[in-house]
Coordinates of N, CA and C in Angstrom, one line a residue:
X1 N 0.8 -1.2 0.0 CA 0.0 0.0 0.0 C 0.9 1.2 0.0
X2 N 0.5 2.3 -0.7 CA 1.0 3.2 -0.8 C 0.6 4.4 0.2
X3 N 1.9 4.8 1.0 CA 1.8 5.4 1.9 C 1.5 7.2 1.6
X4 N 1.1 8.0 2.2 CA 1.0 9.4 1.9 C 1.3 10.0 2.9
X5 N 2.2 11.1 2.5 CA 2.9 12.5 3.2 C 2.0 13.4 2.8
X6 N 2.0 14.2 3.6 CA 1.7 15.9 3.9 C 3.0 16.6 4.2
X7 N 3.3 17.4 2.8 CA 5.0 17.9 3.0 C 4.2 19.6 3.3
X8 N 4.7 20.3 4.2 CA 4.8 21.9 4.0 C 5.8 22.4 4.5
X9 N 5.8 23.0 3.2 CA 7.5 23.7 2.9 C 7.3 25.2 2.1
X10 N 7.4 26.6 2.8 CA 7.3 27.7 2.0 C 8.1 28.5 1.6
X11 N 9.6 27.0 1.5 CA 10.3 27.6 0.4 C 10.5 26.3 -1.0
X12 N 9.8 27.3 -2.0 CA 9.1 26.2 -3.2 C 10.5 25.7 -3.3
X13 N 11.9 25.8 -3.7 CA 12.7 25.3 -4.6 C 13.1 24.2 -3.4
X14 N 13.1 24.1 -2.2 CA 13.2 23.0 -1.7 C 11.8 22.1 -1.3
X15 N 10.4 22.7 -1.4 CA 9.1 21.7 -1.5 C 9.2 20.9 -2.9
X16 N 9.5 21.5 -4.0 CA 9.6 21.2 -5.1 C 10.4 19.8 -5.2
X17 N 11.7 20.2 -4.6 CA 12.6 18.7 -5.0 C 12.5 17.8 -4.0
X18 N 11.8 18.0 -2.7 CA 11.5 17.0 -1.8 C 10.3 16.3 -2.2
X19 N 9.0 16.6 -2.5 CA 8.4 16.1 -3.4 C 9.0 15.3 -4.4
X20 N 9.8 16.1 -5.1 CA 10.0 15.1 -6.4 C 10.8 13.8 -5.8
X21 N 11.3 14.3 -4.8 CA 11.9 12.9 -4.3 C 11.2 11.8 -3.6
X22 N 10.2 12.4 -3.2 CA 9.1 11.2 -2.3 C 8.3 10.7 -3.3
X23 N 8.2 11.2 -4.2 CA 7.3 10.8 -5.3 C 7.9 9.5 -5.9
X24 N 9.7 9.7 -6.1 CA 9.7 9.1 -6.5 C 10.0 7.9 -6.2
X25 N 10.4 7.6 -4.7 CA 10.3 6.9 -3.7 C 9.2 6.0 -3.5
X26 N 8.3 5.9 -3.9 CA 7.0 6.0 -4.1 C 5.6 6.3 -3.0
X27 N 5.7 7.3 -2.5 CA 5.2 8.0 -1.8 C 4.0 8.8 -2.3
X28 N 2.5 8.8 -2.2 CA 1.9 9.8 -2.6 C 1.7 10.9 -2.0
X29 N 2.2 12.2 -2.7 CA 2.4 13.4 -2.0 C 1.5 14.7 -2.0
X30 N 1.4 15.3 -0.9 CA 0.5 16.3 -1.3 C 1.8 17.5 -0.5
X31 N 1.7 18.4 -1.5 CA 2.7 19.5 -0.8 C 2.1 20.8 -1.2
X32 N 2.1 21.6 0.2 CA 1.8 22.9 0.2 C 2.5 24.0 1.0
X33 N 2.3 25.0 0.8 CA 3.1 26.5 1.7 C 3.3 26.9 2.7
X34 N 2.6 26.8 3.0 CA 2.0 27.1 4.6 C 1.1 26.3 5.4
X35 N 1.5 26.6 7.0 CA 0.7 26.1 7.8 C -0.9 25.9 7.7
X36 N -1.6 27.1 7.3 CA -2.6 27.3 7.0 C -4.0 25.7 5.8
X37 N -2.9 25.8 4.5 CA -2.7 24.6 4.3 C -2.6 23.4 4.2
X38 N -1.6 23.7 5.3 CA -1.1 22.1 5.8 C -2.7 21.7 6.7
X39 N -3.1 22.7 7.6 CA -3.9 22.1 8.2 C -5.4 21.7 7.3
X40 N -5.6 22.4 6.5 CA -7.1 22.1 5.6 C -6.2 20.7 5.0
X41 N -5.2 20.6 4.3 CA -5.2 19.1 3.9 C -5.1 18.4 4.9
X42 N -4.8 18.4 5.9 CA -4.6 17.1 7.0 C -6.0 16.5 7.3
X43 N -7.1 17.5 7.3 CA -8.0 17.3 7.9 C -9.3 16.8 6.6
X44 N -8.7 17.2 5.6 CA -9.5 17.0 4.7 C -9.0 15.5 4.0
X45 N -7.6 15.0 4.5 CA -7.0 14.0 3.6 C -6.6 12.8 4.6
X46 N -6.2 13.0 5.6 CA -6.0 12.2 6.9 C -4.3 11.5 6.2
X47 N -3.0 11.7 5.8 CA -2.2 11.2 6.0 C -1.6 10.3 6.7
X48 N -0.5 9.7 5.9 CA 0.0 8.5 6.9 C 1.2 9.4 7.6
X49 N 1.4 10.2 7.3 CA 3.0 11.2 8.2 C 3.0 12.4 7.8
X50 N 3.4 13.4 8.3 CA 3.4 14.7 7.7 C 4.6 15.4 8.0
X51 N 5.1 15.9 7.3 CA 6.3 16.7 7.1 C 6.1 18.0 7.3
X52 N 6.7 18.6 8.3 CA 6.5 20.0 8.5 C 7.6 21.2 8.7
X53 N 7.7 22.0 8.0 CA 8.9 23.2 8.0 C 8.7 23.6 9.0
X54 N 9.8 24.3 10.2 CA 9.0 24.8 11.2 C 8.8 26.3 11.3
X55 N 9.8 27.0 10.1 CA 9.7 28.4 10.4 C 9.0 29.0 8.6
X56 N 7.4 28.7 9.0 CA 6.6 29.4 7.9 C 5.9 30.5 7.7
X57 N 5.5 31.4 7.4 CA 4.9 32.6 7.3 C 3.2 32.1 7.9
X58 N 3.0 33.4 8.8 CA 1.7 33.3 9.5 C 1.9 31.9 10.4
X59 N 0.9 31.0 10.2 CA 0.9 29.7 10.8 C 2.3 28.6 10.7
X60 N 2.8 28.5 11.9 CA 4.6 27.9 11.4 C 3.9 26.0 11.4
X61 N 5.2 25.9 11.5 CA 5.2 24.4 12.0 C 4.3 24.3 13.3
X62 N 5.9 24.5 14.4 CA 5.1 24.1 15.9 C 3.2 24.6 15.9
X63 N 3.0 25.6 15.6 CA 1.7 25.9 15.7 C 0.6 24.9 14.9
X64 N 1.0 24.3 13.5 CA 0.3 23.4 13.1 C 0.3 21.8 14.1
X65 N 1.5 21.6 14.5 CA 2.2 20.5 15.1 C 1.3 20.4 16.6
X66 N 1.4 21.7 17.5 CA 0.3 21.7 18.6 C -1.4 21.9 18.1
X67 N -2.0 21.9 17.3 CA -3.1 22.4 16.9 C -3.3 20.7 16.4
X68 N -2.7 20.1 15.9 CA -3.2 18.6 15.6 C -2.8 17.9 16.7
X69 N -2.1 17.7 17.8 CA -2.0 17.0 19.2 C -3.3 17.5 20.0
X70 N -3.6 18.7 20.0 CA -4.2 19.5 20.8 C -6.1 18.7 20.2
X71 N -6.0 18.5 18.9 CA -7.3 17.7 18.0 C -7.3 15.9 18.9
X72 N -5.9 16.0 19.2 CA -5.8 14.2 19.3 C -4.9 13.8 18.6
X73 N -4.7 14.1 17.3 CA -4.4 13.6 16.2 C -2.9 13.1 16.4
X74 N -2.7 11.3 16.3 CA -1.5 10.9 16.4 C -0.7 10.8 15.3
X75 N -0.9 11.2 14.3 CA 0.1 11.0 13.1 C 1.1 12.0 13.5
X76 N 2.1 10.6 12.9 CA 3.5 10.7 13.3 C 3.9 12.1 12.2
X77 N 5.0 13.2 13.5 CA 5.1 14.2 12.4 C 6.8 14.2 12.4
X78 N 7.4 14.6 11.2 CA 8.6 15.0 11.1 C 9.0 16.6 11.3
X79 N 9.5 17.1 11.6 CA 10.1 18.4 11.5 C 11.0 18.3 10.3
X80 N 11.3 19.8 9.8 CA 12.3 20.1 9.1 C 12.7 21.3 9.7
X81 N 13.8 21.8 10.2 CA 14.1 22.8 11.0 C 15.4 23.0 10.5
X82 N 15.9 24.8 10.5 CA 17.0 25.8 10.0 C 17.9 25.7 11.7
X83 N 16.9 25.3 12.3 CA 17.6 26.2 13.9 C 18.3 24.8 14.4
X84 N 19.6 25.0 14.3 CA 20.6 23.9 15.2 C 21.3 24.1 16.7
X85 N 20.8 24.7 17.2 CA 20.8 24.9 18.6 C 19.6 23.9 19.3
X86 N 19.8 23.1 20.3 CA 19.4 22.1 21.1 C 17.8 22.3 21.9
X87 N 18.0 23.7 22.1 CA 16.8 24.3 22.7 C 15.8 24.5 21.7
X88 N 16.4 24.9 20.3 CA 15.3 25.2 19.4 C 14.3 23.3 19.2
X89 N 15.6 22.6 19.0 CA 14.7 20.7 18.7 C 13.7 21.1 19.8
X90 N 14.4 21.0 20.6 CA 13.0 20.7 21.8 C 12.1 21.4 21.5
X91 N 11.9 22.6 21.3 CA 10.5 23.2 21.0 C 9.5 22.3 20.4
X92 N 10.1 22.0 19.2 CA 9.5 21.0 18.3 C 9.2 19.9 18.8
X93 N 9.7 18.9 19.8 CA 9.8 17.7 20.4 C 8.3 18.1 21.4
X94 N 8.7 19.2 22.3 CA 7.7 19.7 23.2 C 6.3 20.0 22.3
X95 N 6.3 20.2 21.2 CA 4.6 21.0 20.5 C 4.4 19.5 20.1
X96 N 5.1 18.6 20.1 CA 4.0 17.1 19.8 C 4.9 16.0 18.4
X97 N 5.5 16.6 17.9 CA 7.0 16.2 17.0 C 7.3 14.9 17.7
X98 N 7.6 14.1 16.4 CA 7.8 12.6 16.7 C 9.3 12.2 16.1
X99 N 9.9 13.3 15.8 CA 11.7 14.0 14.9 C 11.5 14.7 14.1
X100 N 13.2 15.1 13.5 CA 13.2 16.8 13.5 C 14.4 16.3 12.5
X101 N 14.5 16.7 11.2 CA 15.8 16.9 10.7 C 16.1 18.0 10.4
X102 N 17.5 18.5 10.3 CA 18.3 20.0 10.7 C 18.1 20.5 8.8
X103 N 17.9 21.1 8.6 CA 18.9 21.8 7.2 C 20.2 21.8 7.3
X104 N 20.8 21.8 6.4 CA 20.7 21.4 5.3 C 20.5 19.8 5.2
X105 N 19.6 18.9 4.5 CA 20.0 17.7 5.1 C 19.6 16.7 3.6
X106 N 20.1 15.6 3.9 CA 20.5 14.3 3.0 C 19.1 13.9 2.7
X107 N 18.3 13.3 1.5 CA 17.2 13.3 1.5 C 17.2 11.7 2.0
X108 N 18.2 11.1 2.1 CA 18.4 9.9 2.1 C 18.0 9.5 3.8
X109 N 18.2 10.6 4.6 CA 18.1 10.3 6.3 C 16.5 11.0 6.3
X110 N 15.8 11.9 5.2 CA 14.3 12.0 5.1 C 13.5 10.9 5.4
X111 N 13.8 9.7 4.5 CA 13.8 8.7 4.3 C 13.6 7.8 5.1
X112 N 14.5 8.0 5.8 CA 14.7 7.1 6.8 C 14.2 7.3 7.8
X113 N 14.1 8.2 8.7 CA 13.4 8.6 9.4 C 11.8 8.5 9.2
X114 N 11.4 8.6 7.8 CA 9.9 8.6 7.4 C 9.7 7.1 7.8
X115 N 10.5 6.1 7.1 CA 10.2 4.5 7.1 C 10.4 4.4 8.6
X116 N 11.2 5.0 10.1 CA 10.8 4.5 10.9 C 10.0 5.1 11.9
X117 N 9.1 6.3 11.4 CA 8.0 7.0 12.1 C 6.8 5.6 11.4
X118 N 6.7 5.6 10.1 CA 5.8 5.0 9.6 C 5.9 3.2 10.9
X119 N 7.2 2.8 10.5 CA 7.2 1.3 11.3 C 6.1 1.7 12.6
X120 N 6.7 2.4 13.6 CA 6.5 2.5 15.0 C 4.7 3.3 14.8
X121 N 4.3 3.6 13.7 CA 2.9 3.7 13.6 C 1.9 2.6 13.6
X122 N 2.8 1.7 13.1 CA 2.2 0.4 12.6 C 1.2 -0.1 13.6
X123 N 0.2 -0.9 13.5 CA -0.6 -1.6 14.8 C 0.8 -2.5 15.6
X124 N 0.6 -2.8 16.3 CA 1.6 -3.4 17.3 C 1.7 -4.8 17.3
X125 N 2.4 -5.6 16.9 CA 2.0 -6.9 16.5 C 2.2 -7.6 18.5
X126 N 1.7 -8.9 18.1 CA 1.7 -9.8 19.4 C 3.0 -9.7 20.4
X127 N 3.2 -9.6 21.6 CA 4.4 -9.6 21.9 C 4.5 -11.5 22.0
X128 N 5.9 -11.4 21.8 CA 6.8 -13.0 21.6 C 6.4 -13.7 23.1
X129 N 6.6 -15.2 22.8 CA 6.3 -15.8 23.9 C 7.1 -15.5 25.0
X130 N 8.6 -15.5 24.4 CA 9.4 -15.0 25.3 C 9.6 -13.9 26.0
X131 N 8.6 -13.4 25.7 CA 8.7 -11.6 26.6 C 8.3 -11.6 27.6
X132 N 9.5 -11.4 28.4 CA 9.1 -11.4 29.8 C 8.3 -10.8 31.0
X133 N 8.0 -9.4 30.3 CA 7.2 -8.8 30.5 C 5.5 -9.3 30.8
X134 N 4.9 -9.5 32.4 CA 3.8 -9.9 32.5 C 2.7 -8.9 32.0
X135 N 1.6 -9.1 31.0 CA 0.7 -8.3 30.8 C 0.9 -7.4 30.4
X136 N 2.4 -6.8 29.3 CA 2.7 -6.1 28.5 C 3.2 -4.5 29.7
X137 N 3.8 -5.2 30.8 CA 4.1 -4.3 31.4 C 5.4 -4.6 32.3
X138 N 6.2 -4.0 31.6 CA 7.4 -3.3 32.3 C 8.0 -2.5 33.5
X139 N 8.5 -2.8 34.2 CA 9.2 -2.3 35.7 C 10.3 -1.9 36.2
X140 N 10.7 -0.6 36.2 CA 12.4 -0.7 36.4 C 11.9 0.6 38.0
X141 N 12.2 -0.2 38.9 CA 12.6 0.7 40.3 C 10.6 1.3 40.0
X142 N 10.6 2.4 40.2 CA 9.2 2.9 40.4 C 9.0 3.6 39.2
X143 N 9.5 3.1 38.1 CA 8.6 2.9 36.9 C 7.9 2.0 35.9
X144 N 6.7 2.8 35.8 CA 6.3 1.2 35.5 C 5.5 1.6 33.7
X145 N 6.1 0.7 32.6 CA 5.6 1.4 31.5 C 4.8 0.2 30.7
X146 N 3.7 0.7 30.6 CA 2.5 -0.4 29.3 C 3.1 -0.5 28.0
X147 N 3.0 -1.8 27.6 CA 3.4 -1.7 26.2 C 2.6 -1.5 24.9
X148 N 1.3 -2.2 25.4 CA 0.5 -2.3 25.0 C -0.5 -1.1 25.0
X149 N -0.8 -0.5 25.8 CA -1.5 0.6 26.1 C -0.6 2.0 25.6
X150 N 0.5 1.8 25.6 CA 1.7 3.3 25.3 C 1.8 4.0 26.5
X151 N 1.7 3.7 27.7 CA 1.4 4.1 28.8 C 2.8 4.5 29.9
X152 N 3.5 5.2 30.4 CA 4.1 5.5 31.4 C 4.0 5.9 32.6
X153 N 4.5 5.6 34.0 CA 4.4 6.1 35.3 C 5.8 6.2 35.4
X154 N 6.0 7.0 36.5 CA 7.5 7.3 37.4 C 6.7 7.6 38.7
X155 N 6.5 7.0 39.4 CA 5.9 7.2 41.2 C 4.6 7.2 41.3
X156 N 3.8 7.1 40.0 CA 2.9 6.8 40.0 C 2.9 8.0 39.3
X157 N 3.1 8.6 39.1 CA 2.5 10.3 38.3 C 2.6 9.8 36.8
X158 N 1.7 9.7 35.5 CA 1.6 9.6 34.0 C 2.6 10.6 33.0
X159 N 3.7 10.0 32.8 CA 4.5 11.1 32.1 C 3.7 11.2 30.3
X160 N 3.9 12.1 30.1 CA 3.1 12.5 28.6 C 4.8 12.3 27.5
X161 N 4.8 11.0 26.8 CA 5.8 11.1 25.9 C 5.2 11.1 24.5
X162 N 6.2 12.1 23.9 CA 5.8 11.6 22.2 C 6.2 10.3 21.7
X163 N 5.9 9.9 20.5 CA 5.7 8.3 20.0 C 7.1 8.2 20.5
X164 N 8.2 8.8 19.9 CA 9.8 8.8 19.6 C 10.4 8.6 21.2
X165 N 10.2 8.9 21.9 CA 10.4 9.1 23.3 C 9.7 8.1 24.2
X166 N 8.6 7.2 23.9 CA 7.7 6.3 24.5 C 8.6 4.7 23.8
X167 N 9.1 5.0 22.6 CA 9.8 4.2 21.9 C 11.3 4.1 22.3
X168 N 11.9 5.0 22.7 CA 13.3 4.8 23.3 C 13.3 4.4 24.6
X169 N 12.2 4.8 25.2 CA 12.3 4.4 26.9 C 11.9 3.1 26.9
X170 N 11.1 2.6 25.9 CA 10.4 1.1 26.3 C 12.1 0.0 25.8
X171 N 12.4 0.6 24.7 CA 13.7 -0.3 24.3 C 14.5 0.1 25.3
X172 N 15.2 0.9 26.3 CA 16.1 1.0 27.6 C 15.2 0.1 28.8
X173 N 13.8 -0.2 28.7 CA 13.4 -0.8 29.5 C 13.1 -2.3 29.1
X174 N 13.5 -2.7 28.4 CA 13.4 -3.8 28.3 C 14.5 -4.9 27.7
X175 N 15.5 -3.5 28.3 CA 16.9 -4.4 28.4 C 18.0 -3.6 29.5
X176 N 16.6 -3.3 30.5 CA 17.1 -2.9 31.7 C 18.2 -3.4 32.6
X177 N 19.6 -2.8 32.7 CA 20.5 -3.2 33.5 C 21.5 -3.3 32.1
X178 N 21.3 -3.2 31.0 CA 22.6 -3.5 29.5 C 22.4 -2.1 29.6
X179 N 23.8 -2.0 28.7 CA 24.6 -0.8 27.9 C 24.0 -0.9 26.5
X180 N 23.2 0.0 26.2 CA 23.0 -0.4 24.8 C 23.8 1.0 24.0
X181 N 24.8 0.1 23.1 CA 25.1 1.4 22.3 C 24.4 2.2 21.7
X182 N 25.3 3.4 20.8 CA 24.3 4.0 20.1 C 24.2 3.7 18.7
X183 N 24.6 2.7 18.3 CA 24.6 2.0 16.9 C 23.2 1.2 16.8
X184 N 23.1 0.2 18.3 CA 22.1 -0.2 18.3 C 20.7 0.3 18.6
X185 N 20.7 1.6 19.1 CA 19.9 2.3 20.0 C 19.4 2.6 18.1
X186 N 20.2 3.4 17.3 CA 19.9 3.9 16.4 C 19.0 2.9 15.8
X187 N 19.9 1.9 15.3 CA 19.1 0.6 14.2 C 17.9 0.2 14.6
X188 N 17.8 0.0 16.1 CA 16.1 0.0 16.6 C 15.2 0.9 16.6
X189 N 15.6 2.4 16.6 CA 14.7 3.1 16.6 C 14.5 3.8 15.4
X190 N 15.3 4.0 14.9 CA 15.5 4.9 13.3 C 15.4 4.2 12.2
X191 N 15.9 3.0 12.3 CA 16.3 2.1 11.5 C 17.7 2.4 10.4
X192 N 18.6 3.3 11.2 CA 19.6 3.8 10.1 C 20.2 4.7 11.1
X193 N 21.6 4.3 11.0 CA 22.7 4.9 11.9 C 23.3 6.1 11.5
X194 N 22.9 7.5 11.9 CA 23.0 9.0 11.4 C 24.5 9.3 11.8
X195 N 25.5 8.6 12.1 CA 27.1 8.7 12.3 C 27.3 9.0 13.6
X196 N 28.6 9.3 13.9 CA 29.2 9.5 15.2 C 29.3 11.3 15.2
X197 N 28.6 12.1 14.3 CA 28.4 13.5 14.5 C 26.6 13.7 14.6
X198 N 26.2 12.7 14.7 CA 25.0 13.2 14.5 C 24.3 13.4 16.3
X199 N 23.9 14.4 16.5 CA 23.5 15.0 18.0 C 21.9 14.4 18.3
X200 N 21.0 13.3 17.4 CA 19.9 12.8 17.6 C 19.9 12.8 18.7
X201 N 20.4 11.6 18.8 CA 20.2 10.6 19.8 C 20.5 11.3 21.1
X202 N 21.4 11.9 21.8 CA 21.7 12.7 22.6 C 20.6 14.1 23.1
X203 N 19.8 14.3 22.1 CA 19.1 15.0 22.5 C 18.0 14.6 22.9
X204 N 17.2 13.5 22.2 CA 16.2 12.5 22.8 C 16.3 12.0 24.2
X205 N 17.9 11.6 24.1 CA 17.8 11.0 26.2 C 18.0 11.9 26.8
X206 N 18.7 13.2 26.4 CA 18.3 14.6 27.2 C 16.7 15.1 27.7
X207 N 15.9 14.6 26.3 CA 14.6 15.5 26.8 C 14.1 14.2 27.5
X208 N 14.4 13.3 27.3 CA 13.3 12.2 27.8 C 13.8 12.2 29.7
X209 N 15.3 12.4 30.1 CA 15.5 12.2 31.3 C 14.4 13.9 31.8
X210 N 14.5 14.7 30.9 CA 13.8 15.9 32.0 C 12.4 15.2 32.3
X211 N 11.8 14.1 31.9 CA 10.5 13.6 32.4 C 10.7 12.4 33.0
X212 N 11.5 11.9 33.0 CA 11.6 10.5 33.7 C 12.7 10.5 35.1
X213 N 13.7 11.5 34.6 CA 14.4 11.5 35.8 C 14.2 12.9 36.4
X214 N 13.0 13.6 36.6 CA 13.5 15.2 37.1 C 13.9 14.9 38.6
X215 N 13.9 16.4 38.7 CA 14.5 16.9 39.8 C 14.1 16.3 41.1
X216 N 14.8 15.0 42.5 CA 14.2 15.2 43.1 C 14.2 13.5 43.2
X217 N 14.2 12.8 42.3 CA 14.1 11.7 41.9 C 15.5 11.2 41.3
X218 N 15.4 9.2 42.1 CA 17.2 9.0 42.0 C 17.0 8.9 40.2
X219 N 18.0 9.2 39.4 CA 18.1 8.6 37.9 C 17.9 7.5 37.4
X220 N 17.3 7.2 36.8 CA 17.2 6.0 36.0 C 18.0 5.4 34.6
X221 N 18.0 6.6 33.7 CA 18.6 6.9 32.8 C 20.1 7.1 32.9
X222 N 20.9 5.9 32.8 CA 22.6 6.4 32.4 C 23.1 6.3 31.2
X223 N 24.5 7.4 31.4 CA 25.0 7.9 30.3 C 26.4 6.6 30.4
X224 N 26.8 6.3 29.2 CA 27.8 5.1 29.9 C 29.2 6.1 28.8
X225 N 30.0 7.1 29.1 CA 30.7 7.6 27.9 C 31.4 6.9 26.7
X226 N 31.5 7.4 25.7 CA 31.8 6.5 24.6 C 31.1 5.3 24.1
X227 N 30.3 4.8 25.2 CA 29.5 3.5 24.8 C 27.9 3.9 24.2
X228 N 27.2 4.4 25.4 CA 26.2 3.7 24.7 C 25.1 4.3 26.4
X229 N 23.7 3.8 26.4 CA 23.2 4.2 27.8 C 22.5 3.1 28.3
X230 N 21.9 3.2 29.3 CA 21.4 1.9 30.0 C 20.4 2.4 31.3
X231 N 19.2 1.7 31.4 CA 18.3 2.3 31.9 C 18.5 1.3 33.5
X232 N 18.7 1.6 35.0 CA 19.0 1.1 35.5 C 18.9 1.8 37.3
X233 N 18.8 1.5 38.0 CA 18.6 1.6 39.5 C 20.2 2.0 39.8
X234 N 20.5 2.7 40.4 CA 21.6 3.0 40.6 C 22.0 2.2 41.8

C-alpha cells in the first residue's frame, strides 16, 4: 500500500525537490506552503505522516504541530528545521514532533526517518512468547511502562511522551540493567545509523530524562561515555 505524506514547505525550490523525491520513492504526496494549508489538507486528507517546515509565514510548523496533538491527532510528524541549537529541537519535540531533521539535510536520512515513524505507527504486533514482561508491562525501580496501552508512570504520576520518546524508553526498559550502544539504539529506533556527529540521539535522552528522571528523583537513565546508555537503579 501506498503510503502518503503531507509535506509543507514555503520555500518552493526545496518543496519542489523534496516532493519530487518522495514521489519518487514512491510516496503519494501532497505539498503545500503554509501552515494554513497544511492544516485544511490534514483534515480534509488524513495522511500517513506529515512533514512539516518549522519556520513558515503566519501559521509555522510548531503551531500546526500543537493544533493537531491539541485535536488528538497521532500521526507521526517529522520536522524540518534551519535552527541547530538544542533548545530550538526541543520546541518542536515539546509542540507534539515525533523527529526533526536540521537543514541542510541528505534526502536519504528523510527517508529514513519517514520508514521508521511510519514502522513505529504500525498496529503493534503480538508480543513474543518469550517476553518477559507480565501483561505487557514493564518495571524498572518505580517505573512502570505499558506496552500495549503506550502508557508510562514514574511514582505513579503519567509522564506524557511523544511516540519517539515512549519508543526509546520502552527499548532502555526492556533491556534494563545492559549498555545499549548508540549504533544499536539507532538501528532500533531509526532504522539507520546518522554517524558519530550526529547530535539525535543525545538529544532524545536529554529530553526524555527531563521527564523521567526530574529533579528530586534517583536517575534511572545512564549515560555510559563512549559506549552507549542503560536504563538502571543505581
Amino acid at each position: 500500500m501506498t503510503n502518503t505524506v503531507l509535506l509543507a514547505e514555503d520555500d518552493r525550490a526545496i518543496r519542489q525537490a523534496l516532493e519530487r523525491a518522495l514521489t519518487l520513492e514512491g510516496y503519494r504526496v501532497t505539498a503545500v506552503p503554509d501552515g494554513i494549508e497544511a492544516l485544511a489538507a490534514i483534515h480534509r486528507e488524513r495522511p500517513d505522516v506529515v512533514v512539516l517546515d518549522v519556520m513558515m509565514p503566519g501559521v509555522d510548523g510548531l503551531q500546526v504541530c500543537r493544533v493537531l496533538r491539541a485535536e488528538g491527532d497521532r500521526t507521526p510528524i517529522l520536522m524540518l528545521t534551519a535552527r541547530v541549537e538544542t533548545a530550538d529541537r526541543i520546541e518542536g519535540l515539546d509542540a507534539g514532533a515525533d523527529d526533526y531533521v536540521a537543514k541542510p539535510f541528505e534526502v536519504e536520512e528523510v527517508f529514513a526517518r519517514l520508514r521508521a515513524l511510519l514502522r513505529r505507527a504500525a498496529p503493534a504486533e503480538p508480543a513474543a512468547p518469550e517476553d518477559t514482561a507480565i501483561d505487557g508491562v514493564l518495571e524498572v525501580a518505580d517505573l512502570h511502562l505499558d506496552s500495549s496501552a503506550r502508557r508510562v508512570w514514574r511514582g505513579g504520576t503519567e509522564l506524557e511522551l511523544t511516540r519517539t520518546e515512549f519508543d526509546l524508553l520502552e527499548l532502555l526498559a526492556r533491556n534494563a540493567g545492559i549498555v545499549l550502544d548508540h549504533a544499536t539504539i539507532y538501528a532500533r529506533i531509526w532504522g539507520y545509523d546518522f554517524g558519530p556527529g550526529s547530535k539525535n540521539l543525545a538529544v532524545y535522552i536529554g529530553y526524555l530524562r527531563r521527564k523521567v528522571d526530574p529533579e528530586g528523583r534517583a536517575p534511572l537513565i545512564h549515560t555510559v561515555r563512549g559506549v552507549g546508555y542503560s536504563l538502571r537503579e543505581e
